Every structure is written in structure tokens, then in C-alpha cells.
Amino acid sequence: MNNADLIVATLKAAGIHRGFGIPSGNVLPLMEAMRRGGVDFVLTAHEGSAGFAADVTGRLTGTPGLCIATLGPGATNLATGVGCAFLDRSPMIALTCDLNTDQIGRRIQMWIDHHTLFRPITKATLRLERGRIGEIVSQAVALALSEPMGPVHLDLPEDVALAATNEAVPPPAPRAKIAPAPDGAIARVGELMAGAKRPIAVIGSSAMRMADPSLLRQVVERHSLPFATTTMAKGLIDEDHPLVLGVIERACRQHQRRLLRSADLIVGLGYDTIEVEYEAWIGDVPLLQVDIEPVDIAPSVKLVHQATGDLNASLKRLAALPASHNTWTAAALAEHRQQFQSALRPSSPTFTAHAAIDAVRRALPREGILSFDVGAHTHQIASQWSAHAPKSFLITNGWSSMGFGLPGAIAAKLARPDLPVVCLIGDGCFQMTCGEVAVAKRLGLTLPIVVLDDKWLALIKVKQIRRQFPLYGTALQEEDYREPPAHYFGVPAVGVRSADVLEAAVRKALAADGPTVIEAVVDSEHYVDTVYD
Ligand SMILES: Cc1ncc(C[n+]2csc(CCOP(=O)(O)OP(=O)(O)O)c2C)c(N)n1
Ligand SMILES: [Mg+2]
């Protein structure tokens, strides 16, 4: 056994069965150990995609996602995906394969200091050392899985990878546990909720990592709490629930802000301000925060109390408190939902982006997974999509990097082959990551890849309009979209120009043996009204 074999065996013992990346000569010893050791190496088109795919693997499996790159440019490409796991709090092991130990630090082709590169975007960056390999890898896994979860970077010099070892595969290292919030702090949460007449809960992305997300539903039902969510927290409670208010701070956000500001208490449940800071929307409404970390707020925010500690432990106790009641009526909540949803869909004789998104929702079964990308379409999707299950609505909102959607969908389909998965991305994001279409093809994944062809970096165009800048540098192309080619890299492509045809194309693609690119030529003019209203 060499150290590369030991690394692979230690990762495998931690439940890691797959790694995404791009090799070089320095990576080959590790890849050979993966082949021998039964951890799949998935070749991606770009290391950034490998990072996004590992992030999503970590979210869906609860074990760290693994991504691998060579030194220098491989590492810098990988960094974009590693940053995603850092700000979206996903467990990840990011492995760079380096020069031989005696070359590190010298002026040699491709070499830079990986630890300096990864320090600001990881929980730790460690050099793998002979004799301590098992210990370092198992500690890295435990650290990645300790809350708040995140990426740990490991650097592997090639001579270390190849050196023989007689170290044993260590047992998994224990994760650090977050202490429960004190009972008194939880009791005070209960009193404040019971005393409020118009409380609203806002569920955030820390709650995505709860061992038992059904506790969220138990708490809101117990205390009759209408609840909104951040973008990433959608689906933690089925959005068919009668207490649902929808997402905050996305398309038609003023509708949501008006309601939120009419509350007399905002109850943040696992609300991580990495997605959106409270001061952006809360106004004068008092804040009650229940999370794993102390809240980060501007001085303007009226924090009345916070209970900081393990979220499962906090919510379990809140769900067991005597029921509290308030003055919200089911009719008022239903009316708000109806007004919000209709404002998101301005009528138009053309094939709008919002109609395309609804068509995809109709075609994807309730339990299906959506992976989407960053742009104006994110705002529109977040507000109008109904998510019915935890981990079914995949997006980056802490890191908010374009390029997440397609590798995220690939990783989701690999992690959950039993579920239908759809990728829905903007044309700018497609141009950034279209090489990954070939990866989906090579893996034989049934994956509709729906591209919203609106000819613009529409989110930035809307911002130009809002700020009264002339439109400049945001058009992806001037002329109308033509029919797509018959295939990209052997993947069939179809162009669609109406909602019905799109819906049928997605249904057909969900029954196909491999991926399908579906280019929906849409009119996204309504984003000027719906996105950043
Ligand atoms: C890596 C990266 N670069 C730039 C941005 C800024 N940005 C956010 S959305 C966006 C436009 C995306 O265009 P497209 O995929 O066509 O989506 P649309 O806005 O048209 O829906 C840009 C450039 C970003 N979030 N991430
Ligand atoms: Mg676009």
C-alpha cells in the first residue's frame, strides 16, 4: 500500500465513493489508487465544475464531496467551487496534487503556494505528510462535517502519494458537536412567540443541514407560525403547506417585504445571513433568532433575543412547548400567496421566462430535483417554483457563482439516480459551463438541460436599467436565436418556443437514456418588473 491507497481507503471508510476533477501527471498516483480502491474518478470539463459537483454531493449525501485538481491553474480553477462550499456551508474535501516535496517553494512551472490560495476559502488547508496520512485525512473529514460545515483543502506532494506506508486505515474521527442552547434561552423564545400577535418565521440555510428537517414543520404547526424561507431553504417544509408565505428577497420581493414588515416579530429559524442580511428587509420589526451561530446584524436591526446552539436540539424543545396562537387567518395568508404568485406572472402574448419555468415545474414530478443557476432566472425561479421536499431545490446563494447549475445537476443525478433531476440555467451560464454537457453524456445520465435563451446577462441588464446606465457589455448576442444544432458533443438538442412544447420536451427528456439540451427561446422583458422590483 502506498499513501495514495491509504488516502483513498480512509476517504472510502468515511463514506466517500466518488471524486470529481481533472488530472495531470501529478494526479495519476491518486487516480490509480482510486481505480484500485473503488472510489470513482469523474472527469469534468473544468475544475470549477468539479468543485460545484463535490459541493452538491456533500449536500445530498451528508458525507463530504471530493474534488481533485492539479497544481497551479488546476488549483485556481478548483477554487471557485471550493469557495461555493465555504459560503454555502457544504462538507467538502478539496485535494490538490503537487510537485515532489523537494520542489515545493521553488520557481518551477505551474507551482504556486496552495495554502495561501485556499486559506480564505476553507476551514483548513493542510499538507499531507508521511506517517500522518490517515490521521490528517480523517481529521479533515471530521472538520468538514463539523458545523458550520465546509471545505477542507489537502495538498498531496507526488512523492508522498507514491511512498509506501504501513499505517492502518484509521477509524473515522469524531466531529465537533455544537452544544444545545441553554433551556432558559429556549424558554424565552417560547414566551416571545406566545406573546406575538403577528409573528412570521423565516427559515434559512443552516436548517438545510438538520438531521431531522421535519422538526421545522412541527414547530411552525405547533405555534401557528406563517413561514417564509430564504432561497436555499425552500422545500424544507413542503410549499403546499397552508402556513407557507414563499421565498424572501427574490422576484417581487416588495410583496414579501410589505408582509414581513407588517409582522410584530420575525423568528429566524436557522437563518444564516450569508444568503441575505436582515437589515435588507426587516425594517423596524423585532428579531428573534434561533441558529447555530450568533447572528450577524447591522446596528439598525432590533434583536430582542437569540438562542444559539444545535438546531435539532433547539427545535425539538420548541416543538414540545405548549402551543401558541396569533391573529393570522388562513384566508389572509392564502390571499397573500395568491397576490404574490400572480404578480410574478405578468401577462404577455410572447413566450415568457415565467411561463417556461412553470412548464418545467409541471413536467418535473413533485419529488424531482431542480438544479439551477445564477442570474435573473434565479430570482424568478426562487419566487415562483414550488418545492416539495428537502434537498430538491439546488442553488448557490451564499457564493452565488454562475456555473453551479449544470455540474450541480450532474452530481445530483449521480447521488440520487432514483429521482428525476432537471437542470435549468440561463444562456450566459450555459456558455460558461457547456463543456459539462459532454460529462453528462459520458456518464449516460438522464438529464434534461433546459437553457433559457434570452440573449442577455439579464440580471446585469436589469441592474443597468435600474441604475440608468446605458446597456453595454451585457448582450450575449444581437441576432435572434436560431434552431440549435442537432447535438452538442453527441447530446441531442431541441429548440422550443412555447410552454406546451417545452413541457413535452422535458417529459420526453426525463424518459430518455441520456442527457438532452432543450433551448427555450424566451422573452425575459418582464424581469424589469418582477426581478428587483
Ligand atoms: C462567476 C460569476 N461571474 C459573474 C457573476 C455576476 N452575474 C450574476 S448573474 C449574471 C448573468 C447570468 O446570465 P444568464 O445565465 O444568461 O442568466 P439571466 O440573468 O439572463 O437569467 C452575472 C454575469 C456571478 N454571479 N458569478
Ligand atoms: Mg440570459
Coordinates of C-alpha atoms and ligand atoms in Angstrom, one line a residue:
M1 CA 0.0 0.0 0.0
N2 CA 1.2 3.5 -0.8
N3 CA 0.0 6.7 0.8
A4 CA -2.4 7.4 -2.1
D5 CA -4.0 4.0 -1.4
L6 CA -4.3 4.9 2.2
I7 CA -5.9 8.3 1.4
V8 CA -8.5 6.6 -0.8
A9 CA -9.2 3.9 1.8
T10 CA -9.6 6.5 4.5
L11 CA -12.0 8.5 2.4
K12 CA -13.9 5.4 1.5
A13 CA -14.2 4.4 5.1
A14 CA -15.8 7.9 5.6
G15 CA -18.5 7.1 3.0
I16 CA -16.9 8.9 0.0
H17 CA -17.4 6.9 -3.2
R18 CA -16.7 9.4 -5.9
G19 CA -14.4 12.4 -6.7
F20 CA -14.7 15.0 -9.4
G21 CA -11.7 16.6 -11.1
I22 CA -9.2 16.9 -13.9
P23 CA -5.9 15.1 -13.8
S24 CA -2.3 15.9 -14.7
G25 CA 0.8 13.7 -14.3
N26 CA 1.0 14.6 -10.6
V27 CA -2.6 13.4 -10.1
L28 CA -2.0 10.0 -11.6
P29 CA -0.9 8.1 -8.5
L30 CA -4.0 9.2 -6.7
M31 CA -6.3 8.3 -9.6
E32 CA -4.7 4.9 -9.8
A33 CA -5.4 4.4 -6.1
M34 CA -9.0 5.5 -6.7
R35 CA -9.3 2.9 -9.5
R36 CA -7.8 0.2 -7.4
G37 CA -9.7 1.2 -4.3
G38 CA -13.2 1.6 -5.7
V39 CA -13.7 5.4 -5.4
D40 CA -14.9 6.6 -8.8
F41 CA -13.0 9.4 -10.6
V42 CA -15.4 11.6 -12.6
L43 CA -13.6 13.6 -15.2
T44 CA -15.2 17.1 -15.6
A45 CA -14.7 19.7 -18.2
H46 CA -13.5 22.4 -15.8
E47 CA -12.2 22.1 -12.2
G48 CA -14.7 24.8 -11.1
S49 CA -17.4 22.4 -12.1
A50 CA -15.7 19.6 -10.1
G51 CA -15.9 21.8 -7.1
F52 CA -19.6 22.6 -7.6
A53 CA -20.3 18.9 -8.2
A54 CA -18.5 18.0 -5.0
D55 CA -20.4 20.7 -3.1
V56 CA -23.8 19.2 -4.2
T57 CA -22.6 15.7 -3.5
G58 CA -21.8 16.8 0.1
R59 CA -25.3 18.4 0.5
L60 CA -27.1 15.4 -0.8
T61 CA -25.2 12.5 0.8
G62 CA -24.2 14.1 4.1
T63 CA -20.6 13.0 3.6
P64 CA -18.0 15.4 2.2
G65 CA -17.9 15.8 -1.5
L66 CA -14.5 15.1 -3.0
C67 CA -12.8 17.2 -5.8
I68 CA -9.4 16.9 -7.2
A69 CA -7.1 19.1 -9.2
T70 CA -3.5 19.5 -10.2
L71 CA -1.3 22.3 -9.0
G72 CA -1.3 26.0 -10.1
P73 CA -4.0 26.5 -12.7
G74 CA -5.9 23.4 -11.7
A75 CA -6.0 24.7 -8.1
T76 CA -7.1 28.2 -9.1
N77 CA -9.9 26.8 -11.3
L78 CA -10.9 24.5 -8.4
A79 CA -11.0 27.4 -6.0
T80 CA -14.3 28.7 -7.5
G81 CA -16.1 25.5 -6.5
V82 CA -14.3 25.4 -3.1
G83 CA -15.5 28.9 -2.3
C84 CA -19.0 27.7 -3.0
A85 CA -18.7 25.0 -0.3
F86 CA -17.2 27.6 2.0
L87 CA -20.1 30.2 1.8
D88 CA -22.8 27.7 1.2
R89 CA -21.5 25.6 4.1
S90 CA -21.2 22.2 2.3
P91 CA -18.9 19.5 3.6
M92 CA -16.0 19.0 1.1
I93 CA -12.5 17.6 0.7
A94 CA -10.6 19.5 -1.9
L95 CA -7.4 17.7 -2.9
T96 CA -4.6 19.2 -4.9
C97 CA -1.8 17.1 -6.2
D98 CA 1.5 18.9 -6.0
L99 CA 5.1 18.6 -7.1
N100 CA 7.6 16.4 -5.2
T101 CA 8.3 17.7 -1.7
D102 CA 11.8 18.9 -2.5
Q103 CA 10.5 21.0 -5.4
I104 CA 7.8 22.8 -3.4
G105 CA 8.6 26.5 -3.0
R106 CA 11.0 26.7 -5.9
R107 CA 10.5 28.6 -9.2
I108 CA 9.0 25.7 -11.2
Q109 CA 6.4 25.5 -13.9
M110 CA 2.8 25.8 -12.6
W111 CA 3.7 26.0 -8.9
I112 CA 2.1 28.5 -6.5
D113 CA 1.5 28.3 -2.8
H114 CA -1.8 26.3 -2.5
H115 CA -2.2 27.0 1.2
T116 CA -2.2 30.8 0.7
L117 CA -4.7 30.3 -2.2
F118 CA -7.1 28.1 -0.2
R119 CA -6.7 29.7 3.3
P120 CA -9.5 32.3 2.9
I121 CA -12.0 29.9 1.3
T122 CA -11.6 26.8 3.5
K123 CA -11.9 25.7 7.1
A124 CA -8.3 24.4 7.0
T125 CA -5.6 23.8 4.4
L126 CA -3.2 21.0 5.3
R127 CA -0.2 19.3 3.8
L128 CA -0.3 15.5 3.7
E129 CA 2.8 14.2 5.5
R130 CA 4.3 10.7 5.5
G131 CA 3.4 8.8 8.7
R132 CA 0.4 11.0 9.5
I133 CA -1.7 10.4 6.4
G134 CA -4.6 8.6 8.0
E135 CA -4.8 11.0 10.9
I136 CA -4.8 14.1 8.7
V137 CA -7.4 12.7 6.3
S138 CA -9.8 11.5 9.0
Q139 CA -9.4 14.8 10.9
A140 CA -10.1 16.7 7.6
V141 CA -13.3 14.7 7.1
A142 CA -14.4 15.4 10.7
L143 CA -13.7 19.1 10.4
A144 CA -15.6 19.4 7.1
L145 CA -18.6 17.8 8.8
S146 CA -18.5 19.9 11.9
E147 CA -20.9 22.8 11.9
P148 CA -20.8 25.1 10.2
M149 CA -19.8 22.6 7.6
G150 CA -17.4 23.5 4.8
P151 CA -14.4 22.6 2.7
V152 CA -11.0 21.4 3.9
H153 CA -8.1 21.5 1.5
L154 CA -5.4 18.8 1.4
D155 CA -2.2 19.2 -0.6
L156 CA -0.5 16.0 -1.7
P157 CA 3.1 16.1 -2.9
E158 CA 3.7 13.4 -5.6
D159 CA 6.5 11.6 -3.7
V160 CA 4.3 11.4 -0.6
A161 CA 1.5 9.9 -2.7
L162 CA 3.9 7.2 -4.1
A163 CA 5.7 6.4 -0.8
A164 CA 4.9 3.0 0.7
T165 CA 3.2 3.0 4.1
N166 CA 2.3 0.6 6.8
E167 CA -0.2 3.0 8.5
A168 CA -3.5 1.4 9.2
V169 CA -6.8 3.0 7.9
P170 CA -7.9 5.0 11.0
P171 CA -11.5 4.8 12.4
P172 CA -13.5 8.0 11.5
A173 CA -12.5 10.9 13.8
P174 CA -15.4 12.3 15.9
R175 CA -17.0 15.5 14.7
A176 CA -17.1 18.5 16.9
K177 CA -20.6 18.9 18.3
I178 CA -22.4 22.2 18.8
A179 CA -23.8 22.4 22.4
P180 CA -27.5 22.8 22.8
A181 CA -28.8 26.3 23.5
P182 CA -29.5 26.7 27.3
D183 CA -33.0 25.7 28.4
G184 CA -33.6 29.3 29.6
A185 CA -32.9 30.7 26.2
I186 CA -35.3 28.3 24.6
A187 CA -38.0 29.1 27.2
R188 CA -37.6 32.8 26.3
V189 CA -38.1 32.0 22.6
G190 CA -41.3 30.3 23.5
E191 CA -42.5 33.3 25.6
L192 CA -41.7 35.8 22.8
M193 CA -43.5 33.7 20.2
A194 CA -46.5 33.2 22.5
G195 CA -46.7 37.0 23.1
A196 CA -46.6 38.0 19.5
K197 CA -49.8 38.8 17.6
R198 CA -48.4 38.7 14.1
P199 CA -45.2 36.6 14.2
I200 CA -43.6 35.3 11.0
A201 CA -40.9 32.6 10.9
V202 CA -38.2 32.9 8.2
I203 CA -36.3 29.6 7.7
G204 CA -32.7 29.8 6.4
S205 CA -29.9 27.7 5.1
S206 CA -28.5 26.4 8.4
A207 CA -31.7 24.4 8.6
M208 CA -30.7 22.6 5.3
R209 CA -28.2 20.5 7.3
M210 CA -30.6 19.5 10.1
A211 CA -30.6 15.8 10.8
D212 CA -34.4 15.9 11.1
P213 CA -35.9 18.7 9.0
S214 CA -39.5 17.6 9.9
L215 CA -38.9 19.4 13.2
L216 CA -39.3 22.7 11.3
R217 CA -42.9 21.7 10.3
Q218 CA -43.6 20.6 13.8
V219 CA -42.5 24.0 15.2
V220 CA -44.5 26.1 12.7
E221 CA -47.6 24.0 13.2
R222 CA -47.3 23.9 17.0
H223 CA -47.1 27.7 17.2
S224 CA -49.3 28.5 14.1
L225 CA -46.3 30.4 12.6
P226 CA -46.7 31.6 9.0
F227 CA -43.3 30.9 7.5
A228 CA -41.2 32.3 4.6
T229 CA -37.9 30.9 3.5
T230 CA -34.6 32.0 2.0
T231 CA -33.8 30.7 -1.5
M232 CA -31.7 27.8 -0.3
A233 CA -34.2 26.8 2.4
K234 CA -37.1 26.2 0.0
G235 CA -38.6 22.7 0.3
L236 CA -37.5 22.0 3.9
I237 CA -41.3 22.2 4.6
D238 CA -43.5 21.2 1.6
E239 CA -44.5 24.5 0.0
D240 CA -48.1 23.2 -0.3
H241 CA -48.4 23.9 3.4
P242 CA -51.2 26.3 4.4
L243 CA -48.8 28.4 6.5
V244 CA -46.4 29.0 3.6
L245 CA -45.6 32.5 2.5
G246 CA -42.9 31.8 -0.1
V247 CA -39.4 33.0 -0.6
I248 CA -38.0 36.3 0.5
E249 CA -35.7 38.8 -1.3
R250 CA -36.2 37.3 -4.8
A251 CA -38.6 38.3 -7.6
C252 CA -41.4 40.6 -6.5
R253 CA -39.6 41.0 -3.2
Q254 CA -41.6 44.1 -2.3
H255 CA -44.7 42.0 -1.9
Q256 CA -42.9 39.9 0.7
R257 CA -41.3 42.9 2.4
R258 CA -44.6 44.5 2.9
L259 CA -45.9 41.4 4.6
L260 CA -42.8 40.9 6.7
R261 CA -42.8 44.5 7.8
S262 CA -46.4 44.1 9.0
A263 CA -45.3 41.4 11.4
D264 CA -44.6 42.2 15.1
L265 CA -41.9 39.5 15.4
I266 CA -39.6 37.8 12.9
V267 CA -38.4 34.4 14.1
G268 CA -35.3 33.4 12.2
L269 CA -35.0 29.6 12.2
G270 CA -31.6 28.5 11.1
Y271 CA -31.4 31.9 9.3
D272 CA -27.8 32.3 8.1
T273 CA -27.2 35.9 6.9
I274 CA -24.8 34.7 4.3
E275 CA -27.8 34.5 1.9
V276 CA -29.2 37.9 2.8
E277 CA -28.6 40.2 5.7
Y278 CA -31.5 41.0 7.9
E279 CA -31.2 44.8 7.5
A280 CA -32.0 44.4 3.8
W281 CA -35.6 43.7 4.6
I282 CA -36.6 43.6 8.3
G283 CA -37.2 47.4 8.9
D284 CA -38.3 48.0 12.5
V285 CA -39.7 44.6 13.2
P286 CA -38.1 42.9 16.3
L287 CA -35.9 39.9 15.6
L288 CA -35.9 36.6 17.5
Q289 CA -33.0 34.4 16.2
V290 CA -32.6 30.6 16.6
D291 CA -29.5 29.4 14.9
I292 CA -26.2 27.6 15.4
E293 CA -24.1 30.8 15.4
P294 CA -24.6 34.2 16.9
V295 CA -26.4 36.4 14.4
D296 CA -24.5 39.0 12.3
I297 CA -26.6 42.2 12.1
A298 CA -26.2 45.9 11.4
P299 CA -26.9 48.2 14.4
S300 CA -30.3 49.1 12.9
V301 CA -31.7 45.6 13.5
K302 CA -33.8 45.3 16.7
L303 CA -32.6 42.0 18.1
V304 CA -34.8 41.0 21.0
H305 CA -33.3 37.6 21.8
Q306 CA -31.2 34.8 20.3
A307 CA -30.9 31.1 21.2
T308 CA -27.6 29.8 19.8
G309 CA -26.9 26.1 19.7
D310 CA -27.6 22.9 17.9
L311 CA -30.6 23.4 15.7
N312 CA -32.2 20.0 16.1
A313 CA -32.0 20.3 19.9
S314 CA -33.5 23.8 19.8
L315 CA -36.4 22.9 17.5
K316 CA -37.2 19.7 19.4
R317 CA -37.7 21.7 22.5
L318 CA -39.7 24.5 20.7
A319 CA -41.9 21.8 19.2
A320 CA -42.6 20.4 22.6
L321 CA -43.7 23.7 24.2
P322 CA -47.4 24.4 24.8
A323 CA -49.0 25.6 21.5
S324 CA -49.1 29.3 20.9
H325 CA -51.6 31.2 18.8
N326 CA -51.8 34.5 17.0
T327 CA -54.1 36.6 14.9
W328 CA -53.1 35.5 11.4
T329 CA -56.0 34.0 9.4
A330 CA -55.8 31.2 6.8
A331 CA -57.7 33.4 4.4
A332 CA -55.2 36.3 4.8
L333 CA -52.3 34.0 4.1
A334 CA -53.9 32.5 1.1
E335 CA -54.7 35.9 -0.3
H336 CA -51.1 37.0 0.1
R337 CA -49.8 33.9 -1.7
Q338 CA -52.3 34.4 -4.5
Q339 CA -51.3 38.0 -5.0
F340 CA -47.6 37.2 -4.8
Q341 CA -47.9 34.4 -7.3
S342 CA -49.9 36.4 -9.8
A343 CA -47.6 39.4 -9.6
L344 CA -44.8 37.1 -10.7
R345 CA -46.6 36.2 -13.9
P346 CA -47.3 39.4 -15.9
S347 CA -49.4 38.6 -18.9
S348 CA -47.8 38.8 -22.3
P349 CA -48.5 37.4 -25.8
T350 CA -44.9 36.2 -26.0
F351 CA -43.3 33.0 -24.5
T352 CA -42.1 34.5 -21.2
A353 CA -39.4 33.2 -18.9
H354 CA -42.0 32.8 -16.2
A355 CA -44.1 30.6 -18.5
A356 CA -41.0 28.5 -19.3
I357 CA -40.3 28.0 -15.6
D358 CA -43.9 26.9 -14.9
A359 CA -43.7 24.5 -17.8
V360 CA -40.6 22.9 -16.3
R361 CA -42.3 22.6 -12.9
R362 CA -45.3 20.9 -14.5
A363 CA -43.0 18.4 -16.3
L364 CA -40.9 17.5 -13.2
P365 CA -42.6 15.2 -10.7
R366 CA -43.2 16.6 -7.3
E367 CA -40.3 14.8 -5.7
G368 CA -37.9 15.6 -8.5
I369 CA -34.7 17.7 -8.0
L370 CA -34.1 21.0 -9.7
S371 CA -30.6 22.3 -10.1
F372 CA -30.4 25.9 -11.4
D373 CA -28.0 28.7 -11.9
V374 CA -27.3 32.3 -11.1
G375 CA -28.9 35.2 -12.9
A376 CA -32.3 36.9 -13.2
H377 CA -33.8 33.4 -13.7
T378 CA -32.6 32.5 -10.2
H379 CA -34.8 35.3 -8.8
Q380 CA -37.8 34.3 -10.9
I381 CA -37.4 30.6 -10.2
A382 CA -36.9 31.1 -6.4
S383 CA -40.1 33.1 -6.2
Q384 CA -42.4 31.1 -8.4
W385 CA -41.2 27.5 -8.1
S386 CA -43.0 25.2 -5.5
A387 CA -40.5 22.9 -3.8
H388 CA -42.0 19.9 -2.0
A389 CA -39.0 18.1 -0.3
P390 CA -35.7 18.9 1.4
K391 CA -32.7 18.8 -0.9
S392 CA -34.9 19.1 -4.0
F393 CA -34.0 22.7 -4.8
L394 CA -30.3 23.1 -5.5
I395 CA -28.7 26.6 -5.9
T396 CA -25.8 28.5 -4.6
N397 CA -26.9 31.7 -2.7
G398 CA -24.1 32.2 -0.3
W399 CA -21.4 32.1 -3.0
S400 CA -23.8 32.9 -5.9
S401 CA -21.5 31.8 -8.6
M402 CA -22.6 31.4 -12.2
G403 CA -21.7 27.9 -13.4
F404 CA -23.3 26.0 -10.5
G405 CA -26.4 24.6 -12.2
L406 CA -25.1 22.0 -14.7
P407 CA -22.4 20.4 -12.6
G408 CA -24.8 20.5 -9.7
A409 CA -27.4 18.6 -11.7
I410 CA -24.8 16.0 -12.8
A411 CA -23.8 15.5 -9.1
A412 CA -27.4 15.3 -8.1
K413 CA -28.3 12.6 -10.6
L414 CA -25.2 10.6 -9.6
A415 CA -26.1 10.9 -5.9
R416 CA -29.8 10.2 -6.4
P417 CA -30.2 8.1 -9.6
D418 CA -33.7 7.1 -8.2
L419 CA -35.0 10.6 -8.6
P420 CA -35.8 12.7 -11.7
V421 CA -33.4 15.7 -12.0
V422 CA -33.7 18.7 -14.2
C423 CA -31.1 21.4 -14.9
L424 CA -32.5 24.9 -15.6
I425 CA -30.0 27.6 -16.5
G426 CA -29.6 30.9 -18.3
D427 CA -27.8 31.2 -21.6
G428 CA -24.9 33.1 -20.0
C429 CA -24.4 30.2 -17.5
F430 CA -24.7 27.7 -20.4
Q431 CA -22.0 29.4 -22.3
M432 CA -19.8 29.3 -19.2
T433 CA -20.3 25.6 -18.5
C434 CA -21.4 23.9 -21.7
G435 CA -18.4 21.5 -21.7
E436 CA -20.1 19.7 -18.8
V437 CA -22.8 18.5 -21.3
A438 CA -20.1 16.1 -22.6
V439 CA -19.7 14.9 -19.0
A440 CA -23.4 14.1 -18.6
K441 CA -23.2 12.3 -21.9
R442 CA -20.2 10.2 -20.9
L443 CA -21.9 9.2 -17.7
G444 CA -25.1 8.3 -19.5
L445 CA -27.2 10.5 -17.2
T446 CA -30.9 11.0 -17.9
L447 CA -30.9 14.8 -17.6
P448 CA -32.9 17.5 -19.3
I449 CA -30.7 20.6 -19.6
V450 CA -33.1 23.5 -20.1
V451 CA -31.5 26.7 -21.2
L452 CA -33.4 30.0 -21.0
D453 CA -32.2 31.7 -24.2
D454 CA -33.0 35.3 -23.6
K455 CA -29.9 36.7 -25.3
W456 CA -28.8 38.7 -22.2
L457 CA -26.9 38.5 -19.0
A458 CA -30.4 39.6 -17.9
L459 CA -29.7 40.2 -14.2
I460 CA -27.0 42.6 -15.0
K461 CA -29.1 44.2 -17.8
V462 CA -31.9 44.8 -15.3
K463 CA -29.3 46.4 -12.9
Q464 CA -28.1 48.7 -15.7
I465 CA -31.6 49.8 -16.4
R466 CA -32.4 50.4 -12.7
R467 CA -29.2 52.5 -12.3
Q468 CA -29.8 54.3 -15.6
F469 CA -26.7 53.1 -17.2
P470 CA -26.8 52.5 -21.0
L471 CA -26.9 48.9 -21.9
Y472 CA -23.3 48.0 -22.6
G473 CA -21.4 44.7 -22.4
T474 CA -24.4 42.6 -21.2
A475 CA -25.8 41.3 -24.5
L476 CA -24.8 37.7 -25.2
Q477 CA -25.8 38.1 -28.9
E478 CA -27.6 40.6 -31.1
E479 CA -29.4 38.4 -33.6
D480 CA -32.3 36.1 -32.7
Y481 CA -31.6 32.6 -31.6
R482 CA -31.6 30.1 -34.5
E483 CA -32.5 26.5 -34.1
P484 CA -29.8 24.8 -32.0
P485 CA -27.5 22.3 -33.7
A486 CA -28.8 18.7 -33.8
H487 CA -26.4 17.8 -31.0
Y488 CA -23.8 19.2 -28.7
F489 CA -21.0 16.6 -28.1
G490 CA -23.4 13.9 -29.3
V491 CA -26.2 15.1 -26.9
P492 CA -29.4 15.8 -28.8
A493 CA -30.6 19.4 -28.7
V494 CA -34.0 20.8 -29.4
G495 CA -35.3 24.4 -29.7
V496 CA -38.7 25.2 -28.1
R497 CA -40.7 28.4 -28.5
S498 CA -43.8 27.7 -26.4
A499 CA -44.7 26.5 -22.9
D500 CA -46.5 23.4 -24.1
V501 CA -43.7 22.3 -26.4
L502 CA -41.2 22.9 -23.6
E503 CA -43.3 20.8 -21.1
A504 CA -43.5 17.9 -23.6
A505 CA -39.8 18.2 -24.4
V506 CA -38.8 18.0 -20.7
R507 CA -41.2 15.0 -20.1
K508 CA -39.6 13.2 -23.1
A509 CA -36.1 14.0 -21.9
L510 CA -36.9 12.6 -18.5
A511 CA -37.7 9.3 -20.2
A512 CA -34.5 9.3 -22.4
D513 CA -31.4 7.2 -21.9
G514 CA -29.1 10.2 -21.7
P515 CA -29.0 14.0 -21.5
T516 CA -31.0 16.3 -23.7
V517 CA -30.3 20.0 -24.3
I518 CA -33.6 22.0 -24.6
E519 CA -33.1 25.6 -25.6
A520 CA -36.2 27.6 -24.7
V521 CA -36.2 30.9 -26.7
V522 CA -37.8 33.2 -24.2
D523 CA -38.8 36.8 -23.8
S524 CA -37.5 38.0 -20.4
E525 CA -38.6 41.6 -20.7
H526 CA -40.8 41.2 -17.6
Y527 CA -37.7 40.8 -15.4
V528 CA -37.6 44.6 -15.4
D529 CA -40.8 44.5 -13.4
T530 CA -40.5 41.2 -11.5
V531 CA -36.8 41.0 -10.6
Y532 CA -35.6 43.7 -8.3
D533 CA -39.0 45.3 -8.2
Ligands
LIG1 C1 -18.7 33.6 -11.7 C2 -19.7 34.8 -11.8 N1 -19.4 35.8 -12.6 C3 -20.3 36.9 -12.7 C4 -21.4 36.9 -11.9 C5 -22.3 38.1 -12.0 N2 -23.6 37.7 -12.6 C6 -24.7 37.3 -11.9 S1 -25.9 36.9 -12.8 C7 -25.1 37.1 -14.2 C8 -25.8 36.9 -15.6 C9 -26.2 35.5 -15.9 O1 -26.7 35.4 -17.2 P1 -27.6 34.2 -17.7 O2 -27.1 32.9 -17.3 O3 -28.0 34.5 -19.1 O4 -28.9 34.5 -16.7 P2 -30.0 35.6 -16.8 O5 -29.6 36.7 -15.9 O6 -30.1 36.0 -18.2 O7 -31.3 34.9 -16.3 C10 -23.8 37.6 -14.0 C11 -22.8 38.0 -15.0 C12 -21.6 35.8 -11.0 N3 -22.6 35.8 -10.1 N4 -20.7 34.8 -11.0
MG2 MG -29.7 35.2 -20.1

